[in-house]
Structure formats: C-alpha cells, structure tokens
Amino acid sequence: MCGIVACIINDKAAPVLLECIRRLEYRGYDSVGLATLSGDIYIKKGEGKINDVHKRLDLTDIPGNMGIAHVRWATHGLPTSVNAHPQTDCKNRIALVHNGIIENYRELKTQLKDEGHIFTSETDTEILAHLIEKYMKIGNSLEVATRLATKDIKGSYAIAVISKDEPNKIIGVRKESPLIVGAGEKESFIASDVPAILKHTKNVIYLNDNEMVILSPDGVIIKDIDGNTLKNNINIIEWTSDMAEKGGFKHFMLKEIHEQPDVIKNTLMDFPEIKKVVAKFSKFKRICFIACGTSFHASIIGKYLFETLLGIPTDVMLSSEFIFSQGALDKNTLVILITQSGETADTLKALKIANKKSETLAIVNVLGSTITREADHIIYTRAGPEIGVASTKTYVSQLVSIYMLVIAMSENNKLLTELHKVPDYIKQVLEDEDHIIEIAKKYKDANDFFFIGRGFSYPTALEGALKLKEITYIHGEGYAAGELKHGPIALIDDNIPVLAIVPPGKSHDKTLSNIEEVKARGAKIISVGSSTDEILKSESHDIMGLEEDISEILSPIPYVVPLQLLSYYISVERGIDPDKPKNLAKCVTVE
Ligand code: AGP
C-alpha cells in the first residue's frame, strides 16, 4: 500500500507533487508528506487526509523544482506526523519515501543504533535513510549508497530518495512493490501507479524488480541493481488524465458505477483476443481460480460457469489461503488469477507457487502491473483506472472477461449475443437511482444486514455484503440462501434487513421459500429481481427491480449494480467518504 511520487520539473515542484500524490490517495490516507530540494531539504508532512493536512500546513509552501511525496497506509508505527514520510537520516541530508515492508528492520535498527545513528520514528522506512547515510559517509555516491542499502534489506520496497549532497538527482528502486517512471519532455517522474502522472506524460517505463531509475534534469536512466545500464522500454499509455477525474460526480465510486455500461462495451471488444488466448486451452482438464476480495467473488462465478457450461472441474481459492492448500496442481490444470490491480501481494505470492506446477492466466486491469510480467497468459479487462477503494466497474469487467473466456471455449454464441445486451440492462438500473436513494435512507441506521442468493446469485450476495461493510461500516453477512437454516437464521429478527437476490430462473422459487422463512422471523425484505415478478413484489418490503428479464446465468452482472448503489448511498447518508473508507487501501501490497 502507500503511494509514492517524485519529480524533477521546470517549475515549482511542490504543487505538482501535491497534485500527483492526490491521485494516489486511494492507496493510503493515514498521513501525507512532501520533501523538496533547493540547496536544503524542505519537508512538510502531517497526520490525516491530504485536504486536512494541506489546510493546516500548506503543503505547497516549499521551494525547489524537484522532490518526493508520499501517502501512507500505516504498517509499522501509528499514523502520526513523526511516522509520516518522508523519513530522513541523522542530519536531514537525505529524505526518502517508501512503499513496502522491511522485514529485517529490527536487527538493522539495533545495528545502526549501535553505530551511533539516532532514530526519530517507529517506521521501518527510516532504516533505509540511515543505511544510505552510512554508505554515503564512506564516500559512495547517492546512487551507489542506495544500491548498497537495498542489498542489506529483506522485504518489499518501492522507494524514492533525494540527498542534499547530490542536488538534481532522484533515485528510485523497486522490489516487489510497484514503481513506474514517467519520461516527459524535460520533466521526469516516478510514481506507484500510472494515474498519478497521466496529466504530465503518457510515456511510461515499468520498472522490474531489482531495477533502479536515476532521474536528473537530463532525463531518466534505468539500471539493474548491480549498476548496469538497461534499455528504456517506453510504453505509450492509452488512459487519459480525464479518466482519473471525478467528471462532475460527487465521488469516484459513483462515477465508476455509472461508467459500467461503457466498460462492458469496451471489454467486449476484446473477444477476438480472448479467442486467440483460448486456442491453447483445450488441453486443460481442470481450472483453479485464485483471487482476493471482490476478485474472489468474480472467481466463484467463474467456477459456476466453467462447471455448468463446460463441465470442467473448477476450484476457487483465496490467494492468502493458497500457500496452505494447493490441491492437485499439475500441467493439466489452468490456474486463473484475477486481480484488478495486478499488484496484490497475496495473489502474486500464489502466482509464484502456481507457476512452478501449472500454466497460469491472469485477468487484470492495470497494464504493466507486476502480474502481467509473471503469468503465462494475460487477459486485460478494459475498465480504465478505478480510483474508488471499493471495486465496482473492475468487478463487472472481470465478470465480462470470464464470461467471454467460457463462451469462447464453449462456442456458445447465444450467450455472447445476450452478453452484448447487458450494458442496456445496467442503464435501466441506473435510471432507478432515485428509488435506490429512498431505500438507502430507509435502512441507513440498521446495524446488520443479510444478503442471500442461490446459484449464480450467491457470489452476488457475497459481493453486496462486502460493498456494504467496506463503505458503510455496517455489518453485512453474505450467505447462500439455502444455508441460512443451518445456523445463521438464529440471528434473524425484525431489526435485520435481508437483501434477497432473486432473478427469474432455477434458483427463484427456492430463494422465495428462504424469504418466507426469514419473514416469519420478522426480517424486512429488500429484494433485487424482475420488476414484473408480482410474487416477489408481494413478499418484499422494498424491491429494486430490473425492467428486462435476463437469463439467470448472466444476472450477476446487472444484479450487482443496485447493490453497489445501495451501499454507496447508505455510505453518503451516514456521512462517510465512500472513496476512502477507514482502514482500507485500494491495492494491498502486503501479505
Ligand atoms: C474490493 O472492493 C476491495 N477493494 C478488495 O476486496 C479487492 O477486491 C481486493 O483487495 C483484491 O484486489 P485486486 O483485485 O487488485 O487483487
């Protein structure tokens, strides 16, 4: 987690650093800090979200045309001003920002303290500043000292470092934490993610593990960790800076929910590419999906699809559990890893294990992310940058990619034709927004919700509950509707709204029975179903209805949208910022 930015430009750096780091605030918002270099090192940093800290400190009020910046998601040490980055050495001659974790920080700290270094923070990051200081003190350049320091540490890091002793230079290094380089005209950048610098350049170099970048007014030089110069592989990014703006919506999350019809259309355009990828897949006898969070819910739908339409036995594993139980991976198994960011540490770890035994396919949204360099096959979702911490448009794009994969493998053209109609179904849901706002107002004070569904609606129930928990802080329990009676029904009473996902189809009547069961115990029913479903209407206290009937198999895509909107509006009603819910970060780069 955490976001880092660095730049050397022709203008005052602090306002540009602030603007860039704002675009990374989705990565962490416990504290923020900037350091610029202009003869001396100038630092401004504080605890809290960027706007609040900026109001208190005026983060742009420091001189110089180069500098580094950071937003923090705390791992080591409380989210205080002292622990905010940049961190410095003993004499404030070196300043450094870091994303990642230094695993051997305790022993290094003891060692450095014994050598006389004075520490001021509780962070693991400060170790690096002191290590670089130590190596510069014995005559090494900033570049060499940084290289030597990184060789001493164990763990993951993306860092940017400046030193008063070498003005006009910024060093960045990456190992297992994302870092990209922006090679603009006479302006150079380092950042954790592409959206941070899109306004300034679309020329991007993706650093690999154990590579470093040296920014100077003359441009960028990429080297390996032994100091050998590498070729600058510049990629031209198609995303525009507008894509990372709110575009008139109150929050990124709302904008991203509204973008879903277009996202689906864009993702569908890749069907010919997917057909090429699956041409190599007929040999696989088994599938294993691996993912976390929302991407895990997309994976469960993947399992149902592979087993229903192709009859291929399919496992679904949480990335963080995969290291403990890997089933029977072999060369007949295709391992599919789903991740919007392509940087989730648990998923990357699982990929490393899977790569040793099976072929791997990554379904990913972020171009050039780590997973795209390590999986055997790649399918890109076309959601564009997702800034809201809660995944919405990337989830539906993952679903569309999985459907296309299964359609291409099963040659089910009827389903492909229907898939093309989904953007219109979603537009109808979006037209019902005012009605969903009313429902949000009615239930905003509930303490617990249940989300129930069967078959293809079961993962939708899980996803609805996750959205609710993430951005409203209300407890939401997602359950297979048929499983309620095996225990959780004991919790049901008239204080608990039950959100039932009931598309027309095979699961419909059985889920209706489950609705009856919870109603008999006092629960209020909010349902998502067809607006022509009179029985469902009569059983529900409130219904979020879809005008058109869609086949049950495709229902997970449009049916998740009312749940996203409901959570969004409950969050707003409760005075929460849904784009930056507490304790969360968009991209989880620690295990
Ligand atoms: C979803 O709203 C969450 N932000 C989270 O569960 C997320 O889906 C999970 O961390 C996985 O992220 P990834 O898709 O980038 O790997």
XYZ file of C-alpha atoms and ligand atoms in Angstrom:
607
model
C 0.000 0.000 0.000
C 1.128 3.639 0.331
C 1.679 5.793 -2.705
C 4.891 7.484 -3.731
C 5.684 10.168 -6.273
C 8.865 12.007 -7.253
C 9.591 14.578 -9.924
C 12.177 16.832 -11.476
C 10.414 19.563 -13.450
C 10.996 23.077 -14.808
C 8.623 24.676 -12.365
C 7.982 24.726 -8.634
C 7.750 21.051 -7.651
C 5.562 21.105 -4.515
C 2.212 21.967 -6.243
C 2.861 19.283 -8.874
C 3.845 16.723 -6.230
C 0.676 17.554 -4.318
C -1.481 17.184 -7.427
C 0.157 13.846 -8.311
C 0.006 12.422 -4.796
C -3.696 13.336 -4.572
C -4.255 10.851 -7.400
C -2.651 8.156 -5.275
C -4.674 8.910 -2.168
C -6.699 5.762 -2.870
C -3.577 3.812 -1.814
C -3.495 5.189 1.722
C -4.706 8.195 3.624
C -3.351 7.944 7.177
C -0.832 10.723 6.563
C 0.846 12.650 3.774
C 4.228 14.291 3.271
C 6.407 16.117 0.733
C 10.126 16.899 0.592
C 11.735 19.229 -1.930
C 15.347 20.029 -2.595
C 16.603 23.537 -3.211
C 20.006 23.853 -1.574
C 18.470 22.386 1.560
C 15.853 19.692 2.047
C 12.422 21.129 2.914
C 9.804 18.838 4.422
C 6.103 19.247 5.137
C 4.155 16.297 6.482
C 1.270 15.529 8.784
C -1.312 13.059 10.002
C -4.660 12.818 8.218
C -6.121 13.018 4.734
C -4.401 15.233 2.167
C -7.010 18.025 2.217
C -6.918 18.332 6.004
C -3.122 18.309 6.204
C -2.868 20.794 3.318
C -5.329 23.138 5.055
C -3.210 23.027 8.221
C 0.262 23.189 6.693
C 0.054 24.463 3.099
C 1.993 21.597 1.597
C 2.905 23.647 -1.481
C 4.823 26.219 0.522
C 8.303 24.739 -0.007
C 10.814 25.750 -2.697
C 12.625 23.801 -5.402
C 11.868 22.158 -8.733
C 12.395 18.597 -7.571
C 11.085 16.474 -4.751
C 9.350 13.407 -3.411
C 5.906 12.785 -1.885
C 4.041 10.048 -0.049
C 0.609 8.975 1.158
C 0.712 6.385 3.906
C -1.226 3.280 4.873
C 0.441 2.543 8.195
C 2.168 -0.796 8.754
C 4.973 -0.014 11.235
C 4.128 2.723 13.713
C 0.966 4.723 14.327
C -0.297 7.138 11.680
C 1.351 10.183 13.305
C 3.229 13.137 11.822
C 6.533 11.727 13.046
C 5.889 8.427 11.309
C 4.666 10.106 8.105
C 7.074 10.012 5.177
C 9.457 11.421 4.008
C 11.826 9.921 6.571
C 15.326 11.312 6.974
C 18.817 10.376 8.155
C 20.536 11.754 11.289
C 21.444 15.092 9.723
C 18.471 15.679 7.430
C 20.724 15.432 4.372
C 18.770 12.526 2.930
C 14.984 12.217 2.543
C 13.172 9.126 1.434
C 9.664 7.815 0.702
C 8.850 4.113 0.733
C 6.042 1.725 -0.127
C 6.508 -1.787 1.214
C 7.805 -3.540 4.301
C 11.368 -4.022 5.532
C 11.228 -7.398 7.232
C 14.649 -7.327 8.926
C 14.183 -3.797 10.280
C 14.610 -4.772 13.946
C 18.115 -6.189 13.549
C 19.163 -3.382 11.188
C 17.855 -0.756 13.594
C 19.795 -2.252 16.506
C 22.929 -2.425 14.396
C 22.577 1.175 13.169
C 21.837 2.424 16.698
C 24.994 0.683 17.911
C 26.874 2.543 15.192
C 25.527 5.844 16.580
C 22.526 6.573 14.339
C 19.687 8.455 16.031
C 16.143 7.360 15.099
C 13.101 9.577 15.469
C 10.231 7.463 14.119
C 8.788 3.989 14.672
C 8.830 3.221 10.946
C 10.776 0.523 9.156
C 11.397 3.087 6.392
C 13.729 5.240 8.482
C 16.265 2.373 8.446
C 16.801 2.949 4.737
C 17.582 6.648 5.190
C 20.208 5.763 7.800
C 21.673 2.945 5.711
C 22.093 5.299 2.746
C 23.646 7.867 5.104
C 26.088 5.229 6.342
C 27.190 4.298 2.832
C 27.445 7.914 1.630
C 29.565 8.775 4.665
C 32.275 6.402 3.472
C 32.461 8.111 0.085
C 29.773 6.487 -2.059
C 27.519 8.450 -4.391
C 23.773 8.561 -3.629
C 23.236 6.007 -6.384
C 25.810 3.537 -5.070
C 24.811 4.080 -1.437
C 21.165 3.395 -2.299
C 22.163 0.256 -4.146
C 24.231 -0.972 -1.181
C 21.440 -0.130 1.268
C 18.869 -2.117 -0.685
C 21.207 -5.093 -0.666
C 21.130 -5.051 3.162
C 17.369 -5.175 3.489
C 14.914 -8.033 3.223
C 11.344 -7.345 2.203
C 9.486 -5.367 -0.414
C 10.093 -1.804 -1.418
C 9.495 0.928 -3.915
C 11.474 3.965 -2.837
C 12.384 7.439 -4.000
C 15.307 9.208 -2.356
C 16.969 12.611 -2.546
C 20.131 13.942 -0.954
C 21.300 17.462 -0.252
C 24.783 16.330 -1.268
C 23.680 15.476 -4.795
C 21.227 18.085 -5.996
C 19.479 17.433 -9.336
C 19.176 13.720 -8.749
C 16.401 11.413 -7.548
C 16.954 7.690 -7.185
C 14.097 5.190 -7.325
C 14.362 1.444 -6.708
C 11.797 -1.302 -6.877
C 11.470 -4.781 -5.422
C 8.026 -6.406 -5.138
C 6.222 -3.058 -4.839
C 5.034 -1.217 -7.933
C 7.047 1.668 -9.388
C 6.733 3.322 -12.760
C 8.779 6.046 -14.427
C 7.292 8.910 -16.430
C 9.646 10.170 -19.127
C 8.137 13.511 -20.115
C 9.678 16.239 -22.228
C 12.258 17.830 -19.950
C 10.275 16.542 -16.965
C 10.692 13.204 -15.244
C 8.554 11.393 -12.709
C 8.461 8.314 -10.523
C 5.148 7.030 -9.168
C 3.468 3.995 -7.666
C 0.842 3.992 -10.374
C 0.178 5.480 -13.815
C -2.863 7.723 -12.973
C -0.618 9.847 -10.719
C 1.347 11.262 -13.636
C -1.062 10.999 -16.592
C -1.592 14.756 -16.670
C 2.135 15.249 -17.307
C 3.198 12.417 -19.553
C 1.917 9.282 -21.230
C 5.439 7.894 -21.772
C 5.849 5.276 -19.102
C 8.602 2.806 -18.231
C 7.600 -0.085 -15.952
C 10.435 -0.913 -13.579
C 11.066 -4.597 -12.899
C 12.130 -5.994 -9.547
C 15.689 -5.067 -8.596
C 15.859 -2.231 -11.077
C 16.629 1.381 -10.281
C 15.971 4.673 -12.005
C 18.069 7.814 -11.839
C 16.094 10.987 -12.569
C 18.024 14.136 -13.473
C 17.270 17.288 -15.484
C 18.768 15.421 -18.475
C 16.181 12.639 -18.341
C 15.962 9.131 -16.932
C 18.465 6.298 -16.776
C 17.400 2.766 -15.844
C 19.937 0.425 -14.265
C 19.899 -3.007 -12.715
C 20.779 -3.389 -9.074
C 24.420 -4.061 -9.983
C 24.699 -0.745 -11.794
C 24.481 -1.944 -15.413
C 22.566 0.451 -17.656
C 19.412 -1.014 -19.219
C 17.371 -0.014 -22.251
C 14.488 2.436 -21.608
C 11.418 0.491 -22.712
C 8.891 3.287 -23.123
C 5.179 2.383 -23.271
C 2.652 4.916 -24.514
C -0.347 4.861 -22.168
C -3.841 4.994 -23.670
C -5.580 6.075 -20.454
C -6.298 9.811 -20.351
C -5.997 12.072 -17.320
C -9.792 12.717 -17.518
C -10.323 9.051 -16.725
C -8.762 9.672 -13.332
C -11.024 12.711 -12.602
C -14.475 12.734 -10.998
C -16.110 14.174 -14.139
C -18.876 16.038 -12.285
C -19.798 13.152 -9.956
C -19.619 13.665 -6.196
C -17.346 10.657 -5.720
C -15.161 8.443 -7.907
C -17.213 5.455 -6.800
C -20.437 6.926 -8.187
C -18.705 7.863 -11.427
C -17.282 4.363 -11.714
C -20.705 2.752 -11.113
C -22.108 4.925 -13.910
C -19.258 4.023 -16.267
C -20.184 0.334 -16.171
C -22.236 0.153 -19.399
C -19.284 1.623 -21.343
C -16.753 -0.512 -19.507
C -18.655 -3.638 -20.544
C -18.792 -2.494 -24.163
C -15.030 -1.823 -24.157
C -14.224 -5.141 -22.522
C -16.441 -6.991 -25.026
C -14.346 -5.588 -27.876
C -11.544 -7.907 -26.793
C -13.482 -11.077 -27.657
C -11.255 -11.782 -30.732
C -8.164 -11.511 -28.478
C -9.693 -13.902 -25.963
C -10.447 -16.392 -28.728
C -6.749 -16.364 -29.627
C -5.780 -16.981 -25.990
C -8.208 -19.910 -25.527
C -6.984 -21.648 -28.676
C -4.220 -23.002 -26.407
C -6.563 -24.127 -23.609
C -8.242 -27.298 -24.919
C -5.639 -29.459 -23.141
C -6.722 -28.358 -19.650
C -8.802 -30.806 -17.643
C -9.145 -28.682 -14.541
C -9.338 -24.999 -13.600
C -8.250 -23.324 -10.375
C -9.229 -19.696 -9.731
C -7.194 -17.684 -7.228
C -8.052 -14.161 -6.034
C -8.885 -11.885 -3.079
C -11.903 -9.800 -2.087
C -14.138 -8.709 -4.925
C -11.938 -10.519 -7.453
C -12.565 -13.687 -5.410
C -16.315 -13.206 -5.833
C -15.815 -12.924 -9.609
C -13.848 -16.190 -9.373
C -16.770 -18.029 -7.748
C -18.934 -17.042 -10.704
C -16.096 -18.363 -12.880
C -16.335 -21.740 -11.128
C -20.099 -21.939 -11.667
C -19.641 -21.042 -15.342
C -16.828 -23.494 -16.073
C -18.672 -26.312 -14.368
C -22.146 -25.505 -15.787
C -21.219 -24.669 -19.364
C -18.057 -26.690 -19.903
C -18.241 -29.451 -17.305
C -14.634 -28.723 -16.270
C -13.996 -29.314 -12.546
C -13.038 -25.959 -11.057
C -11.622 -24.922 -7.696
C -11.703 -21.446 -6.214
C -9.049 -20.432 -3.686
C -8.409 -17.282 -1.724
C -4.888 -16.125 -2.584
C -3.953 -15.802 1.080
C -5.006 -19.425 1.737
C -3.404 -20.872 -1.368
C 0.001 -21.148 0.311
C -1.545 -23.557 2.847
C -3.517 -25.777 0.461
C -2.900 -26.034 -3.248
C -4.921 -29.053 -4.268
C -3.705 -31.098 -7.193
C -1.942 -28.563 -9.378
C -0.376 -30.161 -12.432
C 0.226 -29.492 -16.101
C -3.410 -30.357 -16.910
C -4.646 -27.542 -14.686
C -5.022 -23.931 -15.780
C -4.641 -21.547 -12.849
C -6.584 -18.317 -13.386
C -5.602 -15.405 -11.156
C -7.980 -12.452 -11.028
C -6.780 -9.086 -9.830
C -7.772 -5.593 -10.878
C -4.526 -4.021 -9.678
C -2.151 -6.793 -10.669
C -0.185 -5.890 -7.545
C -1.993 -7.702 -4.702
C 0.789 -9.328 -2.678
C -1.195 -12.444 -1.725
C -2.126 -13.088 -5.357
C 1.434 -12.521 -6.577
C 2.703 -14.971 -3.971
C 0.125 -17.562 -5.109
C 1.176 -16.979 -8.713
C 4.799 -17.795 -7.883
C 3.713 -21.133 -6.391
C 1.297 -21.916 -9.237
C 3.871 -21.070 -11.925
C 6.041 -23.969 -10.744
C 3.374 -26.595 -11.386
C 0.784 -25.303 -13.861
C 0.158 -22.826 -16.639
C -1.193 -19.513 -15.379
C -3.598 -16.948 -16.809
C -4.019 -13.503 -15.240
C -7.202 -11.459 -15.702
C -6.045 -7.953 -14.826
C -6.979 -4.313 -15.320
C -3.705 -2.449 -14.857
C -1.395 -2.527 -17.852
C 2.211 -3.280 -16.995
C 1.395 -4.325 -13.425
C 3.608 -6.990 -11.851
C 1.283 -9.905 -12.594
C 1.371 -9.127 -16.325
C 5.076 -9.902 -16.318
C 4.848 -13.128 -14.374
C 1.778 -15.026 -15.640
C 1.960 -17.211 -18.754
C -1.162 -15.708 -20.370
C -2.878 -12.342 -19.864
C -6.400 -11.094 -20.436
C -6.825 -7.361 -19.845
C -10.129 -6.005 -18.611
C -10.952 -2.622 -20.096
C -12.297 -0.772 -17.073
C -9.846 2.164 -17.148
C -8.383 3.441 -13.887
C -10.513 2.676 -10.827
C -9.871 5.165 -8.035
C -12.675 4.415 -5.547
C -11.379 1.937 -2.973
C -14.455 -0.262 -3.380
C -14.266 -2.145 -6.663
C -17.268 -1.678 -8.930
C -16.506 -1.275 -12.620
C -13.467 -3.538 -12.437
C -15.693 -6.278 -10.950
C -18.156 -6.187 -13.841
C -15.279 -6.061 -16.327
C -13.760 -9.154 -14.662
C -17.127 -10.900 -14.964
C -17.408 -9.990 -18.639
C -13.897 -11.334 -19.291
C -14.718 -14.613 -17.538
C -17.978 -14.957 -19.489
C -16.090 -14.297 -22.739
C -13.482 -16.880 -21.795
C -16.124 -19.545 -21.181
C -18.134 -18.503 -24.257
C -15.003 -18.735 -26.422
C -14.203 -22.181 -25.014
C -17.777 -23.456 -25.357
C -18.601 -21.573 -28.585
C -21.894 -20.522 -27.010
C -22.818 -17.729 -29.428
C -26.331 -17.350 -28.000
C -24.853 -16.318 -24.655
C -22.486 -13.899 -26.415
C -25.440 -12.179 -28.096
C -27.172 -11.802 -24.743
C -23.981 -10.562 -23.085
C -23.982 -7.653 -25.550
C -27.381 -6.574 -24.159
C -26.108 -6.271 -20.574
C -24.991 -2.596 -20.877
C -28.630 -1.665 -21.631
C -29.897 -3.626 -18.617
C -27.444 -1.715 -16.442
C -28.565 1.623 -17.886
C -32.092 0.765 -16.722
C -30.827 0.126 -13.194
C -29.030 3.462 -13.222
C -32.282 5.175 -14.206
C -33.809 3.816 -10.982
C -31.257 5.650 -8.823
C -33.752 7.921 -7.031
C -35.711 4.904 -5.855
C -32.498 3.305 -4.521
C -31.675 6.560 -2.671
C -35.062 6.302 -0.898
C -34.322 2.715 0.139
C -30.861 3.778 1.377
C -32.446 6.481 3.547
C -34.899 3.978 4.995
C -32.308 1.390 6.028
C -29.240 3.552 6.743
C -29.431 3.054 10.522
C -29.538 -0.751 10.507
C -26.671 -2.404 12.376
C -26.649 -5.682 10.448
C -27.773 -6.856 7.026
C -28.025 -10.304 5.487
C -27.510 -10.757 1.739
C -28.870 -14.012 0.351
C -28.886 -15.666 -3.060
C -28.581 -19.107 -4.601
C -26.539 -20.413 -7.527
C -25.277 -17.569 -9.689
C -26.732 -15.098 -7.163
C -24.714 -16.467 -4.247
C -21.465 -14.649 -5.224
C -23.576 -11.533 -5.825
C -24.791 -11.812 -2.215
C -21.164 -12.039 -1.038
C -20.187 -9.030 -3.120
C -23.183 -6.993 -1.914
C -22.215 -7.708 1.704
C -18.569 -6.790 1.071
C -19.543 -3.452 -0.506
C -21.776 -2.670 2.473
C -19.077 -3.473 5.033
C -16.347 -1.587 3.195
C -18.015 1.761 2.714
C -20.850 1.997 5.285
C -19.186 0.193 8.254
C -22.457 -1.734 8.702
C -22.073 -5.431 9.345
C -23.200 -7.339 6.250
C -23.298 -11.100 6.017
C -23.398 -12.718 2.573
C -24.926 -16.189 2.605
C -26.061 -18.902 0.248
C -29.817 -18.619 0.837
C -30.204 -22.356 1.427
C -27.523 -22.293 4.097
C -29.301 -19.807 6.405
C -31.332 -22.502 8.099
C -28.118 -24.304 9.082
C -27.252 -21.704 11.692
C -27.374 -18.004 10.858
C -31.182 -17.885 10.889
C -30.781 -17.757 14.696
C -29.685 -14.138 14.233
C -32.715 -13.024 12.253
C -35.199 -10.676 13.910
C -37.141 -7.576 12.998
C -34.011 -5.389 13.234
C -32.256 -7.139 10.383
C -32.964 -6.263 6.768
C -32.437 -9.229 4.450
C -31.415 -8.362 0.931
C -32.505 -11.175 -1.372
C -31.184 -11.581 -4.915
C -33.922 -13.332 -6.854
C -33.574 -13.342 -10.659
C -36.083 -15.383 -12.629
C -34.756 -18.921 -13.182
C -33.777 -22.123 -11.461
C -32.998 -20.586 -8.058
C -36.092 -18.348 -7.951
C -38.663 -20.475 -6.115
C -36.220 -21.878 -3.594
C -34.965 -18.393 -2.691
C -38.604 -17.286 -2.297
C -39.017 -20.054 0.286
C -35.987 -18.727 2.136
C -37.543 -15.260 2.065
C -40.658 -16.715 3.691
C -38.517 -18.309 6.394
C -36.798 -15.063 7.389
C -40.002 -13.025 7.077
C -41.650 -15.399 9.528
C -38.935 -14.328 11.985
C -39.574 -10.628 11.477
C -36.960 -9.704 8.853
C -37.574 -6.826 6.450
C -37.042 -7.947 2.841
C -35.327 -5.818 0.227
C -35.176 -7.750 -2.999
C -33.445 -7.451 -6.339
C -35.449 -9.122 -9.079
C -37.563 -8.643 -12.152
C -39.985 -5.732 -11.898
C -42.656 -7.948 -13.440
C -42.252 -10.539 -10.676
C -45.517 -9.976 -8.778
C -44.912 -12.765 -6.244
C -41.510 -11.334 -5.330
C -43.047 -7.868 -5.021
C -45.727 -9.133 -2.651
C -43.097 -10.865 -0.498
C -40.782 -7.826 -0.341
C -40.955 -4.669 1.729
C -38.871 -2.956 -0.954
C -37.795 -4.122 -4.385
C -35.050 -2.903 -6.692
C -36.488 -4.133 -9.938
C -34.893 -4.732 -13.326
C -37.155 -3.873 -16.233
C -35.908 -6.545 -18.640
C -35.629 -10.217 -17.824
C -32.146 -11.570 -18.299
C -31.085 -15.200 -18.188
C -30.121 -16.276 -14.681
C -26.649 -17.205 -15.873
C -25.890 -13.588 -16.854
C -27.785 -11.986 -13.975
C -24.680 -11.493 -11.746
C -23.578 -8.568 -13.939
C -26.632 -6.263 -13.832
C -27.856 -7.543 -10.441
C -24.773 -6.316 -8.607
C -25.387 -2.715 -9.693
C -28.361 -1.954 -7.360
C -26.260 -3.368 -4.500
C -23.350 -1.072 -5.366
C -25.689 1.931 -5.477
C -27.427 0.989 -2.230
C -24.117 0.759 -0.352
C -22.899 3.977 -1.960
C -25.978 5.944 -0.888
C -26.071 4.441 2.623
C -22.405 5.476 2.947
C -23.203 9.041 1.875
C -26.266 9.155 4.182
C -24.024 8.107 7.092
C -21.566 10.911 6.309
C -18.764 8.590 5.179
C -16.464 9.258 2.235
C -17.066 6.101 0.144
C -13.913 6.703 -1.893
C -11.696 6.487 1.185
C -13.191 4.156 3.790
C -11.233 3.788 7.012
C -8.534 1.140 7.384
C -8.609 0.202 3.694
C -6.343 0.805 0.735
C -7.055 0.186 -2.914
C -4.100 -2.006 -3.569
C -2.950 -4.421 -0.877
C 0.763 -4.883 -1.453
C 1.489 -6.572 1.884
C 0.747 -10.213 2.707
C -12.994 -4.584 -3.184
O -13.953 -3.590 -3.100
C -11.798 -4.361 -2.372
N -11.191 -3.119 -2.629
C -10.850 -5.546 -2.263
O -11.563 -6.610 -1.719
C -10.156 -6.003 -3.559
O -11.078 -6.588 -4.426
C -9.044 -6.986 -3.202
O -8.104 -6.343 -2.387
C -8.360 -7.566 -4.413
O -7.718 -6.579 -5.167
P -7.166 -6.884 -6.607
O -8.313 -7.210 -7.473
O -6.466 -5.619 -7.033
O -6.213 -8.041 -6.494
